[in-house]
Tab-separated table of C-alpha atoms and ligand atoms in Angstrom:
chain	number	residue	atom	x	y	z
G	7	MET	CA	-11.183	-28.381	-6.539
G	8	ALA	CA	-10.495	-24.860	-6.519
G	9	LEU	CA	-7.308	-22.751	-7.800
G	10	ILE	CA	-5.931	-20.665	-5.145
G	11	VAL	CA	-3.396	-17.818	-4.851
G	12	GLN	CA	-1.890	-17.774	-1.589
G	13	LYS	CA	0.922	-14.937	-0.529
G	14	PHE	CA	2.780	-15.197	2.646
G	15	GLY	CA	4.091	-11.625	3.492
G	16	GLY	CA	7.407	-11.458	5.467
G	17	THR	CA	6.958	-12.280	9.096
G	18	SER	CA	4.865	-14.838	7.823
G	19	VAL	CA	8.308	-16.773	6.880
G	20	GLY	CA	10.433	-14.546	9.198
G	21	THR	CA	11.904	-17.705	10.555
G	22	THR	CA	12.739	-21.346	9.076
G	23	GLU	CA	10.132	-22.372	12.001
G	24	ARG	CA	7.971	-20.305	10.604
G	25	ILE	CA	8.500	-21.185	6.730
G	26	LYS	CA	8.246	-25.044	8.433
G	27	ALA	CA	4.745	-23.761	9.841
G	28	VAL	CA	3.674	-22.003	6.645
G	29	ALA	CA	4.336	-25.366	4.579
G	30	GLY	CA	2.575	-27.496	6.935
G	31	ARG	CA	-0.359	-25.086	6.254
G	32	ILE	CA	-0.047	-25.015	2.406
G	33	ALA	CA	0.290	-28.918	2.544
G	34	ALA	CA	-2.869	-29.287	4.463
G	35	PHE	CA	-4.580	-27.385	1.948
G	36	LYS	CA	-3.470	-28.676	-1.224
G	37	ALA	CA	-4.044	-32.432	0.680
G	38	ALA	CA	-7.885	-30.860	0.646
G	39	GLY	CA	-7.936	-31.138	-3.562
G	40	HIS	CA	-6.787	-27.455	-4.044
G	41	GLN	CA	-4.509	-26.742	-7.146
G	42	LEU	CA	-2.446	-23.936	-5.614
G	43	VAL	CA	0.224	-20.730	-6.595
G	44	VAL	CA	1.719	-19.523	-3.372
G	45	VAL	CA	3.626	-16.463	-3.504
G	46	VAL	CA	6.360	-15.663	-1.202
G	47	SER	CA	8.387	-12.225	0.066
G	48	ALA	CA	11.708	-11.735	1.387
G	49	MET	CA	12.117	-13.355	5.494
G	50	SER	CA	11.429	-10.574	7.487
G	51	GLY	CA	14.189	-7.451	7.704
G	52	GLU	CA	15.466	-8.735	4.600
G	53	THR	CA	14.819	-6.408	2.190
G	54	ASN	CA	15.735	-3.718	4.511
G	55	ARG	CA	18.823	-5.213	5.023
G	56	LEU	CA	19.422	-5.273	1.103
G	57	ILE	CA	18.823	-1.598	0.583
G	58	ALA	CA	21.232	-0.522	3.415
G	59	LEU	CA	24.088	-2.988	2.225
G	60	ALA	CA	23.079	-1.108	-1.335
G	61	LYS	CA	23.407	2.260	0.051
G	62	GLU	CA	26.413	1.326	2.192
G	63	VAL	CA	27.733	0.957	-1.742
G	64	GLN	CA	26.746	4.078	-3.264
G	65	THR	CA	24.719	6.516	-1.528
G	66	GLU	CA	22.324	6.834	-4.105
G	67	PRO	CA	22.118	3.262	-5.475
G	68	ASP	CA	21.802	2.768	-9.673
G	69	PRO	CA	18.399	1.635	-9.828
G	70	ARG	CA	18.890	-1.730	-12.352
G	71	GLU	CA	21.712	-3.016	-9.921
G	72	PHE	CA	20.009	-2.419	-6.883
G	73	ASP	CA	16.865	-3.467	-8.517
G	74	VAL	CA	19.207	-7.034	-8.420
G	75	VAL	CA	20.230	-6.207	-5.485
G	76	VAL	CA	16.873	-5.720	-3.300
G	77	SER	CA	15.072	-8.538	-5.450
G	78	THR	CA	17.332	-11.674	-4.244
G	79	GLY	CA	15.480	-11.815	-0.507
G	80	GLU	CA	12.522	-13.378	-2.594
G	81	GLN	CA	14.890	-15.839	-3.989
G	82	VAL	CA	16.151	-17.547	-0.670
G	83	ALA	CA	12.869	-17.625	0.529
G	84	ILE	CA	10.797	-19.314	-2.202
G	85	GLY	CA	13.782	-21.917	-2.015
G	86	LEU	CA	13.734	-22.531	1.360
G	87	LEU	CA	9.969	-22.401	1.396
G	88	CYS	CA	10.025	-25.208	-1.218
G	89	MET	CA	12.617	-27.379	0.523
G	90	ALA	CA	10.446	-26.935	3.825
G	91	LEU	CA	7.006	-29.112	1.862
G	92	LEU	CA	9.641	-31.611	-0.169
G	93	GLU	CA	10.862	-32.321	3.133
G	94	ARG	CA	6.906	-33.044	3.847
G	95	GLY	CA	6.703	-35.178	0.593
G	96	VAL	CA	5.056	-32.831	-0.887
G	97	LYS	CA	5.936	-31.854	-5.362
G	98	ALA	CA	6.843	-28.386	-5.589
G	99	ARG	CA	8.682	-25.969	-7.495
G	100	SER	CA	9.773	-22.697	-7.246
G	101	TYR	CA	10.571	-19.610	-9.608
G	102	THR	CA	11.710	-16.482	-9.719
G	103	GLY	CA	9.650	-13.620	-11.255
G	104	GLY	CA	11.739	-13.840	-14.815
G	105	GLN	CA	11.471	-17.274	-14.420
G	106	VAL	CA	7.702	-17.957	-14.575
G	107	SER	CA	7.668	-14.783	-17.000
G	108	ILE	CA	6.032	-11.347	-15.301
G	109	LEU	CA	7.004	-8.766	-17.465
G	110	THR	CA	7.072	-5.902	-16.464
G	111	ASP	CA	7.820	-2.324	-17.416
G	112	SER	CA	11.913	-1.058	-17.272
G	113	SER	CA	11.194	1.110	-14.638
G	114	HIS	CA	13.374	0.036	-11.812
G	115	THR	CA	12.331	-0.153	-8.588
G	116	LYS	CA	8.421	0.495	-9.108
G	117	ALA	CA	7.862	-1.375	-12.216
G	118	ARG	CA	4.421	-2.065	-13.077
G	119	ILE	CA	3.897	-5.845	-14.314
G	120	ARG	CA	2.781	-6.108	-17.920
G	121	LYS	CA	2.243	-9.581	-19.092
G	122	ILE	CA	2.351	-12.857	-17.172
G	123	ASP	CA	2.699	-15.820	-19.135
G	124	GLU	CA	1.264	-18.557	-16.826
G	125	GLU	CA	2.123	-21.801	-19.343
G	126	ARG	CA	4.723	-23.071	-17.230
G	127	MET	CA	2.426	-22.884	-13.624
G	128	ARG	CA	0.163	-24.408	-15.680
G	129	ALA	CA	2.171	-27.587	-16.374
G	130	ASP	CA	3.241	-27.753	-13.083
G	131	LEU	CA	-0.403	-27.258	-11.919
G	132	ALA	CA	-1.312	-30.213	-14.345
G	133	GLU	CA	1.073	-32.766	-13.012
G	134	GLY	CA	0.221	-32.061	-9.235
G	135	ARG	CA	2.901	-29.862	-8.236
G	136	LEU	CA	2.869	-26.849	-5.995
G	137	VAL	CA	4.590	-23.576	-7.699
G	138	VAL	CA	6.032	-20.906	-5.461
G	139	VAL	CA	6.568	-18.160	-7.348
G	140	ALA	CA	9.184	-14.857	-5.905
G	141	GLY	CA	7.444	-11.868	-4.958
G	142	PHE	CA	7.808	-8.186	-5.421
G	143	GLN	CA	9.823	-8.808	-8.821
G	144	GLY	CA	9.772	-9.226	-12.734
G	145	VAL	CA	11.945	-8.762	-15.986
G	146	ASP	CA	11.657	-6.090	-18.886
G	147	ALA	CA	12.005	-6.683	-22.439
G	148	GLU	CA	15.782	-7.029	-21.834
G	149	GLY	CA	15.820	-9.335	-19.607
G	150	ASN	CA	16.433	-6.736	-16.743
G	151	VAL	CA	15.532	-7.543	-13.452
G	152	THR	CA	12.899	-5.491	-11.938
G	153	THR	CA	10.975	-4.877	-8.739
G	154	LEU	CA	7.638	-3.656	-7.743
G	155	GLY	CA	8.005	-1.350	-4.991
G	156	ARG	CA	7.912	-1.902	-1.677
G	157	GLY	CA	4.468	-4.233	-0.699
G	158	GLY	CA	4.792	-5.169	-3.753
G	159	SER	CA	4.250	-8.850	-3.529
G	160	ASP	CA	0.518	-8.126	-2.768
G	161	THR	CA	1.028	-7.345	-6.689
G	162	THR	CA	2.660	-10.420	-7.916
G	163	ALA	CA	0.124	-12.232	-5.674
G	164	VAL	CA	-3.153	-10.701	-7.361
G	165	ALA	CA	-1.823	-10.206	-10.875
G	166	LEU	CA	-1.329	-13.712	-10.726
G	167	ALA	CA	-4.489	-14.402	-9.551
G	168	ALA	CA	-6.005	-12.639	-12.617
G	169	ALA	CA	-3.701	-14.314	-14.763
G	170	LEU	CA	-4.433	-17.970	-14.025
G	171	LYS	CA	-7.942	-16.415	-13.293
G	172	ALA	CA	-7.858	-17.999	-9.720
G	173	ASP	CA	-11.453	-18.509	-8.112
G	174	GLU	CA	-9.643	-16.667	-4.657
G	175	CYS	CA	-6.118	-14.641	-3.659
G	176	GLN	CA	-5.295	-15.154	-0.268
G	177	ILE	CA	-3.010	-12.782	1.044
G	178	TYR	CA	-1.794	-14.105	4.559
G	179	THR	CA	-0.048	-12.033	7.154
G	180	ASP	CA	0.324	-11.555	10.666
G	181	VAL	CA	-3.005	-9.946	11.668
G	182	ASP	CA	-6.660	-11.374	10.631
G	183	GLY	CA	-7.860	-9.443	8.367
G	184	VAL	CA	-8.505	-5.463	7.740
G	185	TYR	CA	-9.337	-3.811	10.475
G	186	THR	CA	-11.019	-0.528	10.804
G	187	THR	CA	-7.355	1.123	11.528
G	188	ASP	CA	-3.827	-0.385	12.075
G	189	PRO	CA	-4.426	-2.511	15.510
G	190	ARG	CA	-0.727	-1.591	16.282
G	191	ILE	CA	-1.777	2.496	16.862
G	192	VAL	CA	-5.153	1.388	18.349
G	193	PRO	CA	-5.750	-1.962	19.969
G	194	GLU	CA	-9.555	-1.288	20.140
G	195	ALA	CA	-9.082	-1.621	16.204
G	196	ARG	CA	-11.877	-4.576	15.064
G	197	ARG	CA	-11.467	-6.648	12.276
G	198	LEU	CA	-13.572	-5.816	9.400
G	199	LYS	CA	-15.903	-8.857	8.019
G	200	SER	CA	-15.856	-7.165	4.568
G	201	VAL	CA	-14.665	-4.091	3.060
G	202	THR	CA	-15.709	-2.724	-0.390
G	203	PHE	CA	-12.980	-2.848	-3.465
G	204	GLU	CA	-13.511	0.806	-3.143
G	205	GLU	CA	-12.717	1.657	0.262
G	206	MET	CA	-9.932	-0.408	0.237
G	207	LEU	CA	-8.501	1.652	-2.416
G	208	GLU	CA	-8.929	4.507	-0.913
G	209	MET	CA	-7.539	2.907	2.769
G	210	ALA	CA	-3.955	1.438	0.334
G	211	SER	CA	-3.918	5.203	-1.227
G	212	LEU	CA	-3.967	7.118	1.990
G	213	GLY	CA	-1.509	4.797	3.731
G	214	SER	CA	-2.720	1.695	5.467
G	215	LYS	CA	0.418	-0.621	4.236
G	216	ILE	CA	-1.880	-3.584	4.539
G	217	LEU	CA	-2.343	-4.678	0.889
G	218	GLN	CA	-0.134	-2.418	-1.810
G	219	ILE	CA	-2.376	0.046	-3.329
G	220	ARG	CA	-1.376	-1.420	-6.901
G	221	SER	CA	-2.708	-5.263	-5.215
G	222	VAL	CA	-6.145	-3.667	-4.734
G	223	GLU	CA	-5.697	-1.847	-8.348
G	224	PHE	CA	-5.225	-5.337	-10.011
G	225	ALA	CA	-7.895	-7.058	-8.308
G	226	GLY	CA	-10.592	-4.350	-9.124
G	227	LYS	CA	-9.391	-4.532	-12.885
G	228	TYR	CA	-9.655	-8.254	-13.078
G	229	LYS	CA	-12.637	-8.642	-10.549
G	230	VAL	CA	-9.959	-10.455	-8.238
G	231	ARG	CA	-11.702	-12.547	-5.453
G	232	LEU	CA	-8.926	-11.447	-2.638
G	233	ARG	CA	-9.271	-12.253	0.671
G	234	VAL	CA	-6.825	-10.691	3.795
G	235	LEU	CA	-6.166	-13.672	6.533
G	236	SER	CA	-4.084	-14.222	9.476
G	237	SER	CA	-1.066	-17.382	8.743
G	238	PHE	CA	-0.390	-16.931	12.867
G	239	GLN	CA	-4.175	-18.353	13.193
G	240	GLU	CA	-5.521	-22.003	11.873
G	241	GLN	CA	-9.294	-20.704	11.828
G	242	GLY	CA	-10.813	-17.453	10.481
G	243	GLU	CA	-12.241	-16.041	7.544
G	244	GLY	CA	-10.019	-12.736	7.315
G	245	THR	CA	-11.448	-9.711	5.693
G	246	LEU	CA	-13.095	-10.022	1.860
G	247	ILE	CA	-13.209	-7.127	-0.663
G	248	THR	CA	-15.927	-7.080	-1.911
G	249	PHE	CA	-17.491	-5.674	-5.103
G	250	GLU	CA	-20.778	-5.224	-4.088
G	251	GLU	CA	-22.122	-2.570	-1.558
G	252	ASP	CA	-25.160	-4.125	-0.931
G	253	THR	CA	-23.550	-7.267	0.493
G	254	LYS	CA	-21.585	-5.617	2.868
G	255	MET	CA	-22.278	-6.848	5.892
G	256	GLU	CA	-21.851	-4.087	8.419
G	257	ASP	CA	-23.585	-1.477	8.183
G	258	ALA	CA	-20.810	1.663	9.795
G	259	LEU	CA	-20.403	5.043	8.173
G	260	ILE	CA	-16.900	4.890	8.391
G	261	SER	CA	-15.342	1.603	7.918
G	262	GLY	CA	-11.575	2.573	8.692
G	263	ILE	CA	-9.289	5.201	9.711
G	264	ALA	CA	-5.978	5.552	7.273
G	265	PHE	CA	-3.437	7.428	8.286
G	266	ASN	CA	0.296	8.464	6.236
G	267	ARG	CA	3.388	10.355	7.787
G	268	ASP	CA	5.105	10.293	4.232
G	269	GLU	CA	3.692	13.417	3.307
G	270	ALA	CA	5.540	17.338	3.852
G	271	LYS	CA	3.318	21.038	2.962
G	272	ILE	CA	5.329	23.975	1.218
G	273	THR	CA	3.648	27.173	1.655
G	274	VAL	CA	4.408	29.853	-1.440
G	275	MET	CA	3.294	32.459	0.356
G	276	GLY	CA	2.172	36.298	-1.447
G	277	VAL	CA	1.852	35.633	-4.908
G	278	PRO	CA	0.035	37.838	-6.849
G	279	ASP	CA	-3.655	36.768	-7.461
G	280	ARG	CA	-3.929	36.454	-11.194
G	281	PRO	CA	-4.986	33.732	-13.805
G	282	GLY	CA	-1.924	31.405	-14.262
G	283	ILE	CA	-0.360	31.213	-10.640
G	284	ALA	CA	-1.245	27.603	-10.113
G	285	TYR	CA	0.621	26.885	-13.374
G	286	ALA	CA	3.800	28.893	-12.475
G	287	ILE	CA	4.011	26.845	-9.226
G	288	LEU	CA	2.995	23.613	-9.462
G	289	GLY	CA	4.443	23.125	-13.457
G	290	PRO	CA	8.145	23.304	-12.500
G	291	ILE	CA	7.196	20.439	-9.951
G	292	GLY	CA	5.260	18.235	-11.965
G	293	ASP	CA	8.427	18.817	-15.235
G	294	ALA	CA	11.005	17.999	-11.783
G	295	ASN	CA	8.694	14.602	-11.537
G	296	ILE	CA	7.668	15.254	-8.173
G	297	ASP	CA	4.192	13.855	-7.678
G	298	VAL	CA	1.595	16.710	-5.677
G	299	ASP	CA	-1.157	15.337	-3.238
G	300	MET	CA	-3.472	18.017	-1.519
G	301	ILE	CA	-3.954	21.518	-2.658
G	302	ILE	CA	-4.951	24.468	-1.431
G	303	GLN	CA	-4.845	28.112	-2.793
G	304	ASN	CA	-6.195	30.968	-0.045
G	305	ALA	CA	-8.382	33.896	-1.081
G	306	GLY	CA	-6.746	36.630	-1.697
G	307	VAL	CA	-6.081	40.125	-0.175
G	308	ASP	CA	-5.008	43.027	-1.353
G	309	GLY	CA	-4.204	41.257	-4.553
G	310	LEU	CA	-2.129	38.772	-3.162
G	311	THR	CA	-2.461	35.039	-1.993
G	312	ASP	CA	-0.837	31.925	-0.760
G	313	LEU	CA	-0.671	28.359	-2.002
G	314	SER	CA	0.290	25.007	-0.535
G	315	PHE	CA	0.340	21.772	-1.361
G	316	THR	CA	1.621	18.674	0.092
G	317	VAL	CA	4.357	16.182	-1.458
G	318	HIS	CA	5.630	12.699	-0.585
G	319	ARG	CA	8.539	13.009	2.289
G	320	ASN	CA	11.433	11.738	0.018
G	321	GLU	CA	10.998	14.466	-2.532
G	322	TYR	CA	10.388	17.366	0.250
G	323	GLN	CA	13.882	18.881	-0.359
G	324	LYS	CA	13.930	18.483	-4.085
G	325	ALA	CA	10.382	20.641	-4.562
G	326	LEU	CA	11.651	23.224	-2.157
G	327	ASP	CA	15.533	23.281	-4.637
G	328	VAL	CA	13.022	23.808	-7.746
G	329	LEU	CA	10.260	26.273	-6.267
G	330	ASN	CA	13.445	28.953	-4.618
G	331	LEU	CA	15.263	27.510	-8.073
G	332	LYS	CA	12.918	28.502	-10.584
G	333	VAL	CA	9.873	29.732	-9.526
G	334	LYS	CA	10.330	32.299	-6.101
G	335	ASP	CA	11.951	34.872	-7.923
G	336	HIS	CA	9.707	34.664	-11.656
G	337	ILE	CA	6.426	34.800	-9.996
G	338	LYS	CA	7.644	37.558	-6.921
G	339	ALA	CA	7.045	35.344	-4.405
G	340	ALA	CA	6.942	36.703	-0.544
G	341	ASP	CA	8.332	33.663	0.676
G	342	ILE	CA	8.606	29.746	0.537
G	343	ARG	CA	8.188	27.709	4.174
G	344	GLY	CA	7.606	23.984	4.062
G	345	ASP	CA	6.798	21.705	6.786
G	346	HIS	CA	7.799	18.497	7.063
G	347	LYS	CA	6.423	17.270	10.264
G	348	ILE	CA	2.907	16.689	9.130
G	349	CYS	CA	0.710	14.118	8.674
G	350	LYS	CA	-2.384	13.017	6.866
G	351	VAL	CA	-5.533	11.404	8.931
G	352	SER	CA	-8.339	10.191	6.275
G	353	MET	CA	-11.952	8.600	6.988
G	354	VAL	CA	-13.237	6.411	4.499
G	355	GLY	CA	-16.261	4.814	4.195
G	356	VAL	CA	-18.823	4.108	1.415
G	357	GLY	CA	-21.440	5.301	3.483
G	358	MET	CA	-21.029	8.564	3.526
G	359	ARG	CA	-22.176	8.856	0.430
G	360	THR	CA	-25.856	9.064	1.593
G	361	HIS	CA	-24.947	10.863	5.302
G	362	ALA	CA	-24.263	14.150	5.735
G	363	GLY	CA	-22.392	15.971	8.866
G	364	ILE	CA	-19.773	13.087	8.933
G	365	ALA	CA	-17.100	16.098	8.047
G	366	SER	CA	-18.713	18.645	10.853
G	367	GLN	CA	-18.168	15.557	13.532
G	368	MET	CA	-14.872	14.698	12.303
G	369	PHE	CA	-13.825	17.979	13.140
G	370	ARG	CA	-15.681	18.659	16.334
G	371	THR	CA	-13.322	15.900	17.160
G	372	LEU	CA	-10.411	17.066	16.363
G	373	ALA	CA	-10.841	20.435	18.124
G	374	GLU	CA	-12.153	18.988	21.398
G	375	GLU	CA	-8.737	17.561	21.179
G	376	GLY	CA	-6.800	20.903	20.930
G	377	ILE	CA	-5.450	19.844	17.373
G	378	ASN	CA	-5.222	22.613	14.420
G	379	ILE	CA	-6.641	21.393	11.138
G	380	GLN	CA	-3.771	22.724	8.382
G	381	MET	CA	-5.643	21.606	5.202
G	382	ILE	CA	-8.729	19.386	4.008
G	383	SER	CA	-9.546	17.549	1.211
G	384	THR	CA	-12.329	15.067	0.443
G	385	SER	CA	-14.028	13.065	-1.924
G	386	GLU	CA	-17.222	11.099	-2.192
G	387	ILE	CA	-16.522	7.965	0.382
G	388	LYS	CA	-13.121	9.636	2.242
G	389	ILE	CA	-12.305	12.945	4.343
G	390	SER	CA	-8.498	13.847	4.712
G	391	VAL	CA	-7.130	16.205	6.995
G	392	VAL	CA	-3.028	17.369	7.203
G	393	ILE	CA	-2.375	17.896	11.140
G	394	ASP	CA	1.321	18.377	13.136
G	395	GLU	CA	2.413	14.716	13.095
G	396	LYS	CA	3.023	14.689	16.922
G	397	TYR	CA	-1.182	14.590	17.103
G	398	MET	CA	-1.286	11.913	14.681
G	399	GLU	CA	-1.825	8.808	17.618
G	400	LEU	CA	-3.985	11.371	19.441
G	401	ALA	CA	-6.399	11.781	16.150
G	402	VAL	CA	-6.815	8.326	14.942
G	403	ARG	CA	-7.839	7.263	18.764
G	404	ALA	CA	-10.064	10.179	19.061
G	405	LEU	CA	-11.718	9.693	15.987
G	406	HIS	CA	-11.714	5.812	16.253
G	407	LYS	CA	-13.567	6.439	19.172
G	408	ALA	CA	-15.614	9.211	18.478
G	409	PHE	CA	-16.992	7.422	15.167
G	410	GLY	CA	-17.862	3.625	17.513
G	411	LEU	CA	-15.482	2.071	14.886
G	412	ASP	CA	-14.647	0.231	18.577
G	413	GLN	CA	-17.982	-0.912	18.744
G	414	PRO	CA	-19.865	-4.043	17.419
G	415	THR	CA	-21.837	-3.384	14.759
P	29	LIG	P1	3.455	-8.318	5.439
P	29	LIG	O1	4.581	-8.279	5.636
P	29	LIG	O2	2.460	-9.545	5.642
P	29	LIG	O3	3.377	-7.783	3.878
P	29	LIG	P2	2.577	-6.084	6.113
P	29	LIG	O4	3.460	-5.395	7.196
P	29	LIG	O5	2.892	-5.171	4.921
P	29	LIG	O6	2.591	-7.073	6.087
P	29	LIG	O7	1.541	-5.861	6.501
P	29	LIG	C1	0.115	-5.763	7.874
P	29	LIG	C2	0.655	-5.467	8.274
P	29	LIG	O8	-0.487	-3.608	8.266
P	29	LIG	C3	-0.044	-5.487	10.061
P	29	LIG	O9	0.759	-5.609	10.658
P	29	LIG	C4	-0.513	-3.794	10.799
P	29	LIG	O10	-0.082	-3.000	11.457
P	29	LIG	C5	-0.134	-2.725	9.486
P	29	LIG	N1	-2.038	-2.002	8.986
P	29	LIG	C6	-2.142	-1.472	8.671
P	29	LIG	N2	-3.164	-0.404	8.904
P	29	LIG	C7	-4.236	-1.678	8.680
P	29	LIG	C8	-5.494	-2.112	8.824
P	29	LIG	N3	-6.333	-1.354	8.762
P	29	LIG	N4	-5.698	-3.034	9.325
P	29	LIG	C9	-5.095	-4.205	9.344
P	29	LIG	N5	-3.724	-4.169	9.151
P	29	LIG	C10	-3.059	-3.187	9.025
P	30	LIG	N1	10.152	-7.727	0.509
P	30	LIG	C1	9.182	-6.683	-0.410
P	30	LIG	C2	9.315	-5.469	0.904
P	30	LIG	O1	10.141	-5.845	1.432
P	30	LIG	C3	7.829	-6.772	-0.924
P	30	LIG	C4	7.292	-7.578	-0.071
P	30	LIG	O2	7.469	-7.565	0.955
P	30	LIG	O3	5.870	-7.513	-0.365
P	30	LIG	O4	8.871	-4.668	0.584
P	31	LIG	MG1	3.256	-6.064	3.100
């Protein structure tokens, strides 16, 4: 008998028919003798609807009340799923994040899980009951409802699996695993049988929305066995996130391509090329709580240089305001320019560690398509470029083909 945490995403429980189908699937698992804790997201579209409602009433919604509103989608889903299970004669109970005591910090809309009290779940499991928990939500030490950020149900599932020391955490979604890239952009993308934890962490942080990054971080920290599977297919092994590079079943240099449209680029032009200039520009940005991703500074000409960096698109205007108000005159910059129509395309693979030439092949492929590279950043297992947003799909498809990701290995 295994203890398994299963998470079903929004599309998997998108209609009452789908909820009944999921109940059938869970019931079969339980009948096979497993203990199950199930995490569900809100029905698809529901969280977006709730966010829109909140913004209709308050343009900049109060974070505490925002969480009260947007967390309700999951509560509906857990109740409906339990009803579908009870209807089948399966003993089940639903719990909100607060009820099973998923304790978080107080950063509303992006709270972090601090502690989970698994007693209540254990008691239900011992009595042969299936436990259904609302994803995406928790409570802080004062009992305020918090949410974990978009896609946060993945993190709830992995955190529960860690707390319960489950044998496996299974993320059921609308694709049958992690693919070489988003199959919505490249239909030839292939499912990976396995992907290393490090690669998954990079892919999630570079924009692959298949798993919320924090869920991957949790899996790494607590060594949770994590698998991504389809809730629409009866069979299939999905994709296993592995911790051992050696046991990786596929030997490709590149495992996947990720992309992200959520960034914007800012360039501070004609600043004196002297010590302290990066701090003078990025210090105030940091003080304004704006996260910076890529940074490049050019070599100086005539004692002047340019410095470019990227920020989340939501914080683009705020960053420009900070620079114009607090930085521009102070450091005597010639100009501040911004571009919010950029995107970041990244190639990820542990195979890069041992192979040179990947970067040059990437740059050649983009050059052949006439795509200008604006920024580059690399780490041991990834290369990212910033390009014009309008070439994103072309770049991803060209790279996918050039690196043979559409070919079976
Ligand atoms: P859920 O509602 O189940 O959480 P999501 O929409 O959050 O589902 O995540 C599944 C989607 O992630 C897929 O439909 C797919 O379009 C997208 N996706 C992005 N990158 C990848 C990838 N590398 N492999 C598979 N799916 C990906
Ligand atoms: N319902 C939340 C969202 O849409 C959480 C999730 O689906 O994981 O972001
Ligand atoms: Mg998701």
